[in-house]
Each structure stands twice: as structure tokens, then as C-alpha cells.
PDB file of C-alpha atoms in Angstrom:
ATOM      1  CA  UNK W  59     158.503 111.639 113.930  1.00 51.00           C
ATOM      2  CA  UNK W  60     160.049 113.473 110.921  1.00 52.00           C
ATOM      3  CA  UNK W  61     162.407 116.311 111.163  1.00 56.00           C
ATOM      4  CA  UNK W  62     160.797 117.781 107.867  1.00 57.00           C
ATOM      5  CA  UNK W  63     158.533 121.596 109.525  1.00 48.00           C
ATOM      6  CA  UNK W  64     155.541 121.539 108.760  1.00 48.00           C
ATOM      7  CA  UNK W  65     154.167 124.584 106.688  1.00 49.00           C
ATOM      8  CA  UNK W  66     152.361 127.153 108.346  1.00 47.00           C
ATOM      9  CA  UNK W  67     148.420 127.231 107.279  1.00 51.00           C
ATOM     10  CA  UNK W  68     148.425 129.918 104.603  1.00 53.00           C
ATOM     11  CA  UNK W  69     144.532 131.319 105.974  1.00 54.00           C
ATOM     12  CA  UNK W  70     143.780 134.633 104.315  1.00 53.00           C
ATOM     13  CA  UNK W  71     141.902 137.091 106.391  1.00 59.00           C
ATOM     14  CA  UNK W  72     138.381 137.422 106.713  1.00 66.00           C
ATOM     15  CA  UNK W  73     136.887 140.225 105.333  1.00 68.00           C
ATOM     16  CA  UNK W  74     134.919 142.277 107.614  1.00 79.00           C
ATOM     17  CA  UNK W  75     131.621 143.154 106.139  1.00 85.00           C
ATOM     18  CA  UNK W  76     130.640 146.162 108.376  1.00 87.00           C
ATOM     19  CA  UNK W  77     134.364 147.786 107.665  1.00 83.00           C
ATOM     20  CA  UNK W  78     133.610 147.602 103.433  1.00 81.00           C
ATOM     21  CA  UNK W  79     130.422 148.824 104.097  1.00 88.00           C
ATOM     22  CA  UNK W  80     131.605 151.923 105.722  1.00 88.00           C
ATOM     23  CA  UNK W  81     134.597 152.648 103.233  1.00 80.00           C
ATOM     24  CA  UNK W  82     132.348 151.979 100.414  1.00 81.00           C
ATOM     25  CA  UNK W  83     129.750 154.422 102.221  1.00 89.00           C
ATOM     26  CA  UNK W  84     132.850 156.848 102.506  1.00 86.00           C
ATOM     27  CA  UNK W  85     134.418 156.315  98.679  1.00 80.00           C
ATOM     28  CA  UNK W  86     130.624 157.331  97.167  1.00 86.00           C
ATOM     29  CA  UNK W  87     130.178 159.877  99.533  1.00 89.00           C
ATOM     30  CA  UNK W  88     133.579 161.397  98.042  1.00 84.00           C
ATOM     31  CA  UNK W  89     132.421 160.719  94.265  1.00 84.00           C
ATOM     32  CA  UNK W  90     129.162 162.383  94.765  1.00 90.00           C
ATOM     33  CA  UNK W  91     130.608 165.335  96.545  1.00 89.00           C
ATOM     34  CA  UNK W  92     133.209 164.866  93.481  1.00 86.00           C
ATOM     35  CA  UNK W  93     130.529 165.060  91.125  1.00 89.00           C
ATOM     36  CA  UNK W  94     127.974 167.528  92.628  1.00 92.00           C
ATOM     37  CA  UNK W  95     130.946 170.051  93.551  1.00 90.00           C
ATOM     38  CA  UNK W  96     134.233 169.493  92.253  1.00 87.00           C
ATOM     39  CA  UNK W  97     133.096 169.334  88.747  1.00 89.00           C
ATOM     40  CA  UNK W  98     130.427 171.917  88.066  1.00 91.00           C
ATOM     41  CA  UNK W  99     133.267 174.726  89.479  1.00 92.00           C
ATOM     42  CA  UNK W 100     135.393 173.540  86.658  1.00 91.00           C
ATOM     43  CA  UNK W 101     133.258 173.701  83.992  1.00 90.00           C
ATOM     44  CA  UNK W 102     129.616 173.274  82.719  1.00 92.00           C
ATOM     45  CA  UNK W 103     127.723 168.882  82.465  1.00 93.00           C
ATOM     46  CA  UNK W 104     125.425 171.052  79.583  1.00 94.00           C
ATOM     47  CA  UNK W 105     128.725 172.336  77.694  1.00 94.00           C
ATOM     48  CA  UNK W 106     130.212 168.554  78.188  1.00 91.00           C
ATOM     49  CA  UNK W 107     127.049 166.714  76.840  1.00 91.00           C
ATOM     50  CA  UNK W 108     126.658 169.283  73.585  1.00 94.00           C
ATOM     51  CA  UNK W 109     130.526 169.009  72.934  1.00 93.00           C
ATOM     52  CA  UNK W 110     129.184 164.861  72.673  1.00 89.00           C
ATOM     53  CA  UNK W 111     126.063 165.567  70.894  1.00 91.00           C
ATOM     54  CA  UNK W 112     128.325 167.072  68.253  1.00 95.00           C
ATOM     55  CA  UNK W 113     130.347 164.549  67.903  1.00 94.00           C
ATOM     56  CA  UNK W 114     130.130 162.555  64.802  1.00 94.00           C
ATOM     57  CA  UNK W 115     129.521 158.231  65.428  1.00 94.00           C
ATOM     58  CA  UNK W 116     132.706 157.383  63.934  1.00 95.00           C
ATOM     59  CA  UNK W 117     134.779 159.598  66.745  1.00 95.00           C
ATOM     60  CA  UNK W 118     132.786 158.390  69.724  1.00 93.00           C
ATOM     61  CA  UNK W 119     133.073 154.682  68.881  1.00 96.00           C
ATOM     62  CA  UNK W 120     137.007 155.297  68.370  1.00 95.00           C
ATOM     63  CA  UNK W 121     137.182 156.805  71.713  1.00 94.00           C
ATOM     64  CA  UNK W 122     135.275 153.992  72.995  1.00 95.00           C
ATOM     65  CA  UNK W 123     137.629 151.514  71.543  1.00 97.00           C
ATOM     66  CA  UNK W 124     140.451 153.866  72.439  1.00 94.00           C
ATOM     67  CA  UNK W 125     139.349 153.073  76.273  1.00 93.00           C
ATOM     68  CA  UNK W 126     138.708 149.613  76.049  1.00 95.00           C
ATOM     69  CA  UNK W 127     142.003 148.884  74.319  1.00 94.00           C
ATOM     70  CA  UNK W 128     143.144 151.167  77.229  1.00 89.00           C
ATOM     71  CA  UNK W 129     141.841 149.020  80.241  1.00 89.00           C
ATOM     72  CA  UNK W 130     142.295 145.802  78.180  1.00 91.00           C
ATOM     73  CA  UNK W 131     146.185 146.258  78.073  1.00 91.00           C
ATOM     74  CA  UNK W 132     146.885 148.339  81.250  1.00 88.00           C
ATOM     75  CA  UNK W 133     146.358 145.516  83.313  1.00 90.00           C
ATOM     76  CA  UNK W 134     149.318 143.422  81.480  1.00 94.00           C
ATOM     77  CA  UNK W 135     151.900 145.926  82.739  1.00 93.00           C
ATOM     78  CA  UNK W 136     152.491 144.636  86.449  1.00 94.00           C
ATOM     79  CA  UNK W 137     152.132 141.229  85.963  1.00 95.00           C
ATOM     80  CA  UNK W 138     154.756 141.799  82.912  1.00 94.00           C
ATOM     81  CA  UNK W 139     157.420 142.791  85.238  1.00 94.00           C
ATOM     82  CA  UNK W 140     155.993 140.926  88.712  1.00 94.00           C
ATOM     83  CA  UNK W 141     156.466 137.334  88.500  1.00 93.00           C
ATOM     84  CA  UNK W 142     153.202 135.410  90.098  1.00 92.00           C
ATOM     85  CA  UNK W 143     151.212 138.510  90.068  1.00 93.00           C
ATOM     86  CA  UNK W 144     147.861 137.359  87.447  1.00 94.00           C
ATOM     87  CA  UNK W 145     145.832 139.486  85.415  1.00 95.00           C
ATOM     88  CA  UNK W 146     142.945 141.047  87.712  1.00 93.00           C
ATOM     89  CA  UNK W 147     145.500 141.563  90.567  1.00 94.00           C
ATOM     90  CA  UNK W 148     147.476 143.643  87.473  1.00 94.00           C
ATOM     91  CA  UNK W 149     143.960 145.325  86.936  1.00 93.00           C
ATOM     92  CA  UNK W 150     142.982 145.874  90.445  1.00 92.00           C
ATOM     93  CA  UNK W 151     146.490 147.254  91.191  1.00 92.00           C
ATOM     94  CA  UNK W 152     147.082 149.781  88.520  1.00 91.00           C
ATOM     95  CA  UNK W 153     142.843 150.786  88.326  1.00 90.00           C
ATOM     96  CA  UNK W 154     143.140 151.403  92.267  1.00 89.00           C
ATOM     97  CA  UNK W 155     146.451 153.716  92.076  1.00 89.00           C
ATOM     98  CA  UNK W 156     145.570 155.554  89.057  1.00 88.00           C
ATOM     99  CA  UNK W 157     142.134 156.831  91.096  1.00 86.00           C
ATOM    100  CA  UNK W 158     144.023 157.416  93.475  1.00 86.00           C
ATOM    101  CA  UNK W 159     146.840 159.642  92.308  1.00 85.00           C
ATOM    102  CA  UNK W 160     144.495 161.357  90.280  1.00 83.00           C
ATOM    103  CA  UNK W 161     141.855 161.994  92.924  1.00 78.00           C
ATOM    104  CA  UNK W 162     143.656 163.239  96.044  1.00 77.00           C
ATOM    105  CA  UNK W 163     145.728 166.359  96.395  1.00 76.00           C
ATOM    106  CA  UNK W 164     149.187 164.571  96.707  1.00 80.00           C
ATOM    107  CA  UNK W 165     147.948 161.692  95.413  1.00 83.00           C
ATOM    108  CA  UNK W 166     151.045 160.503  93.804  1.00 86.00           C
ATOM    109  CA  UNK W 167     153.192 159.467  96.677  1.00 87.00           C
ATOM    110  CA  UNK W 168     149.926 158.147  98.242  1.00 87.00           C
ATOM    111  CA  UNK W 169     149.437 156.162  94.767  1.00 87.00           C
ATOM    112  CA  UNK W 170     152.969 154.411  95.072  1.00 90.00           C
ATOM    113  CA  UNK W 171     152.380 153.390  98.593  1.00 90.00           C
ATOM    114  CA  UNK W 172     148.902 151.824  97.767  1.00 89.00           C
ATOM    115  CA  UNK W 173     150.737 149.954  94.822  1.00 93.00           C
ATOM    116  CA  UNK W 174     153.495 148.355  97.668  1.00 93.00           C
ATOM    117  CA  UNK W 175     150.870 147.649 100.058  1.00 92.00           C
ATOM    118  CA  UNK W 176     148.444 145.686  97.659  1.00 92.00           C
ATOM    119  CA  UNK W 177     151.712 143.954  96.115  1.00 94.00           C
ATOM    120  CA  UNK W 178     152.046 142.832  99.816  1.00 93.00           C
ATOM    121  CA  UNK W 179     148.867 141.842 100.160  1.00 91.00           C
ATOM    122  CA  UNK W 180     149.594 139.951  97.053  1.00 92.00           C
ATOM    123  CA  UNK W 181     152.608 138.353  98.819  1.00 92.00           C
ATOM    124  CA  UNK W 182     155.300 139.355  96.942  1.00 93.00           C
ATOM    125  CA  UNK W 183     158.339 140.255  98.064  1.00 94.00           C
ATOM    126  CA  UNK W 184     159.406 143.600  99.375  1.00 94.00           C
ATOM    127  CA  UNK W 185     162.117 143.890  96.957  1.00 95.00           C
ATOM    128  CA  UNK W 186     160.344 142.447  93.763  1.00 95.00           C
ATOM    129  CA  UNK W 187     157.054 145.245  94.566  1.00 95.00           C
ATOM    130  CA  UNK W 188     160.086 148.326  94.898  1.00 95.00           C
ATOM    131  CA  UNK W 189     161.673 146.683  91.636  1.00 96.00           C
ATOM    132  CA  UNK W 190     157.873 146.318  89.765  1.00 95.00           C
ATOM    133  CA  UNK W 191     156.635 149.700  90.859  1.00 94.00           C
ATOM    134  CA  UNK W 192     159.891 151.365  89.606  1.00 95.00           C
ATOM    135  CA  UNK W 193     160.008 149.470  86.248  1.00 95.00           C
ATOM    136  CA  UNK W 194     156.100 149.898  85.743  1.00 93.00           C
ATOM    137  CA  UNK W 195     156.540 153.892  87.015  1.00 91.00           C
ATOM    138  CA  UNK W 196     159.939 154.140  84.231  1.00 94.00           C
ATOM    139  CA  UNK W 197     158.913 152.398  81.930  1.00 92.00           C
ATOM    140  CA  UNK W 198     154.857 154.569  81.963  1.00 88.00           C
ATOM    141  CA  UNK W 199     157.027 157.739  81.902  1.00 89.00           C
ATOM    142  CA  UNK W 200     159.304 156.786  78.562  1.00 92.00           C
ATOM    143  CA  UNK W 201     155.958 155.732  76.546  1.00 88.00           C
ATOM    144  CA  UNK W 202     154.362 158.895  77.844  1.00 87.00           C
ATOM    145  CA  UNK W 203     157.104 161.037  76.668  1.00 92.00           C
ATOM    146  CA  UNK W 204     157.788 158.963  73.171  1.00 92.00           C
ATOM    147  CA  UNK W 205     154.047 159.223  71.935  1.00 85.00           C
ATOM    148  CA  UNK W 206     153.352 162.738  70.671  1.00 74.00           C
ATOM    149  CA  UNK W 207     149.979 163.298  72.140  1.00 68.00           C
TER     150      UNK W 207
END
């Protein structure tokens, strides 16, 4: 017999199928009240689509690439400062708190505790996911307020 423990399993848990179903059922409710609601009392889908139709080709494909480059890249800036975190968890991560703080009244504080509970779920370590949210969070802020947009 060996002294040397023996490493828990590492099992991930199941997902349960009826639970996604009924968030997902809940998350497009919310985007069609979003859309069907929220928006029209804010402004006008036929003033939206002739502000586009005016557009010239040159400044709708540069706002395409604008948003592509966009996605492309925003998913590098966790993984940048959280060591094992990959790519699509970076995407998945930073695409999921964005809607968030951006979508709920108070959505902000909501947004950072999202970010620490995925990183979690990512297993890393409390004090590396407080240490990546505030770098990501800092760092966001100074290349928000250096770019004159």
C-alpha cells in the first residue's frame, strides 16, 4: 500500500436539460419583451432602418469590421491576465457580463459577480478571479478614457 492520496475524480456536473430549457425559455421571453417594449418607447425600428438605408457601403462594412475586430479581440482580455483561462471561456465570460450589465437595472454589480462565479466555475482561484476582474475592469476603464470617442 502506498502512502501517496489518491486524487479526487475531477467529474463535472451534469447539465440538467429541463433547467436550460426553462432559463433559455425565460432569457427570450426577456429579449422579446426587450424588443417588442423596451425599444419602440425609446425610439422608432422605421427611423433606425432609414438612418441604415442611408448609409453609404463603405460605412456599413467598416462598422461591420469595427464589430468583428471588436468580438475577435475582447475575448483575449481575461485570459491575458488569468492564467489557464482559454479563449472561449475569455469569450463566454466577458460576452455574458457585458449583457448583463447592460441589460438589468443595476446590472453592474450583478455583472462583476457573474464574472467571479463563472471564473469559479472555471476553477480558478478566488484570489486570481478578484485580481483578473480588477485588472480586466482597470485596465477597460484607462482605454475607455484614453481613446477620444
Amino acid at each position: 500500500m502506498s502512502d501517496e492520496p489518491t486524487p479526487a475524480a475531477d467529474t463535472a456536473p451534469a447539465l440538467d436539460k429541463r433547467k436550460s430549457i426553462i432559463l433559455g425559455i425565460i432569457g427570450l421571453a426577456f429579449i422579446v419583451l426587450i424588443f417588442w417594449k423596451v425599444i419602440p418607447s425609446l425610439g422608432s425600428y422605421d427611423v433606425a432602418f432609414a438612418q441604415l438605408r442611408a448609409m453609404g457601403t463603405g460605412a456599413i462594412i467598416g462598422i461591420v469590421l469595427a464589430v468583428l475586430l471588436y468580438l475577435g479581440l475582447y475575448g483575449l482580455t481575461f485570459p491575458a491576465a488569468t492564467k489557464g483561462l482559454g479563449y472561449w471561456q475569455g469569450q463566454q465570460l466577458n460576452q455574458a457580463a457585458f449583457a448583463i450589465s447592460n441589460g438589468v437595472p443595476g446590472g453592474g454589480a450583478v455583472g462583476l459577480a457573474v464574472q467571479y462565479g463563472m471564473l469559479a466555475s472555471y476553477k480558478i482561484a478566488p484570489a486570481a478571479a478578484t485580481a483578473s476582474i480588477t485588472t480586466v475592469g482597470l485596465w477597460s476603464t484607462f482605454v475607455t478614457l484614453a481613446f477620444p470617442v
